[in-house]
Amino acid sequence: MTKKQKLLIVEDDREALRQLDWAFSRFYKVIKTDTEEQAIELFIEQQPRVVLLDLSLSDDQEEQEGFRILEKVLSLDPLTKVIVVTGHDEDKAAIKAIRLGAWDYYIKPVKPSELRAMVDRAYHISDIEEKSLTNARKEFDENKYGEIVGGCPEIKEVMQFIDNVAGTETTVLILGESGTGKELVARAIHNSSKRKEKPFIVINCGAIPENLLESELFGHEKGSFTGAYAQKKGKLELAEEGTIFLDEIGEIPPILQVKLLRFLQEKEFERVGGTKQIKVNARIIVATNRDLKTDMNEGKFREDLYYRLNVVSVTLPPLRERGNDVILIARFLVDKYCAENNIPPKSLSREAELAIRKYQWPGNIRELENLTKRAIIMSPGSLLFPSDLGLKETAESKCLLTLKEAKEEIERKCLLDALEKNNGFVSRAAKDLGVSRGTFYDLLKKHGIEIEE
């Protein structure tokens, strides 16, 4: 059975709300309310892709309430299709709603079949947009730089490096702090090379126990050691005609450094417990967060292996030095994890982006990935805040709240000044401030200003 799409209906006339519920509940999972506050709560909780909103234009104050709901919904999710329902003589309000971002409007009296056709069309367009976004993400994922996101000068140099070395067969050394995206660069080099249709094999030399690392790299013969019940091909063999990426190469023990050096020189090796020379045609890319030159000078890393690996190298910048790239990466990760986990689209609040920009990210991109993934899964709303990411609110974001309070204080003073200037006449005061009489009353109520009628 096909799962019903969610439809949020906001209507302050309870009888009209009941009729709309009856008309649409057979086709959609109807979520309904007659108040502004609950409308926003339900939208955040249920995340419907289409909203039916009666602007209640018979009263100026209620008209503003309808516009507030519209603006709030679209600020939470700009892709939401909001259909406003208006009276036959309310063209100006309908046009204003469209300018504010409403998807379409319907003029009363309501004919359920006509309105349902409009709602069906809204869902159809929403489906098309969702597929388009998915395809766009897929195309982005499949570009030659993969998931390398950013535009700072340092990352542009990295992209140029990828272009320069991708077409060659030379060994590449990638340097950088842990979590800076070394595997992404290695994968991008592979995907831009003539080997891109062949295997890309990854092995983390620091994550495998020393007594197992040789077998993982070179394979073993049956009976070569306790537990070797069958012949096993190593990662190097599995990378035939492709690329092997050796991460944390600085952790490889001295005895294996000799065997790896021989493979780099001769392109052949023996399995553990074997005598047969096995030739492999695979490109080698290595990476480390260690200072290999220091390790070499201290006798921890072979000098001949160091120079064999360090033919061409690139150093990746830490995330804290990439400026606004961190915001671009965070936005990309939010979109990516929402799509991967079948979660409705979410976005970062301004406060969250400020906190992300301010934080130093000692764990670099890997830390940002982990915090973003957790926030996507655990946050109930479609807008992510610093607390969702486990970050502290910055002084800048707190300043935004202070500015808001200051703006409201100025707004209140303007209202009082206009009333005093016009001897309490609301129409004249509203005209001086360039707002409608209804909006003026709405502002008076907002600021708790009482006047004598």
C-alpha angles and dihedrals in degrees: 000000000000114000112243118244116241118250121188114207119193113190127148094201103085095201091051089047091053091051093049090048090053092047096050106029092085091060105028141030096255120212110186140184141160099208135076095226095051091044091062093042092052092046092053093044100042101028098208116189094217128046128190107207125186106204092204090219097178089090126045093219093051089045089060090048090056092050090049090054090049094050094044094049092050092046089056094045119003091192093064114117106227115190111194119208114212141173123261093257098046102088095133093055091047091052090049090051091052090050089052090055107272110155096221142332134232124206120221145272091076119232104190095212093053094045091047090053089054092049091048089052091049091055091046091054090045090054091050091050092048091052090047091053091048091051091047090053090048092051089049091050090051098049118113094261093049110197096348101127127183148072107221116129092251094054091045087057089052090052090050089050090053090052091049098050102031094084094049132077096225123129112256129211116202117196130190147107120296112283098020094121104265093151090051090056092047091050091048091053090051093046091051094049133083087255093064094110091054129075123297105203122192126198125175105212092194095054098055122077113252093243091056100039096081091054091047092052103037104018126228142247124243111277094011091128140354109298095020094124095157141019113273130195116225128228091263092060091045089056093061109153089357136076131282118204115203107196121197091016089171089072095062111116120244095251091057092044088068093050093046091050090054091051091051090051101041103021089228139093144166125249117242106280092011135110101195116105110233118201118210130185104207134135116238123220118173134185139188142172091209129093098250093185091059090045088051093051089049092051095248095113127040114252094216091051091048093056092042090055098039098067092122124000141180130197118216117218119238115251093248089064096050098081115205092359087092090066092049091049092048092051090048092050092049090054092043097050093043089054094044094050097041090243120150112258116284131187140199119259119230088251091053092051091050090050091048091050093049098047117093097221101215088183091050120204093345090059091047090050093052095047092045093049092050092048092050092052100039104036112095096203134065092239118071121215132192091264090057089057094044091246129132119247109256127234088248094057090046087052088058089061091048090052090050091053090047090050091052091050091052090046091053092049091050091053093051093045092050092050092048092048092051096042093247097308105145097198093054093043091050091049091052090053093045097241135115122263090248092052090049091054089048091054092048090054091046092055096039094244114156123198135186113251 
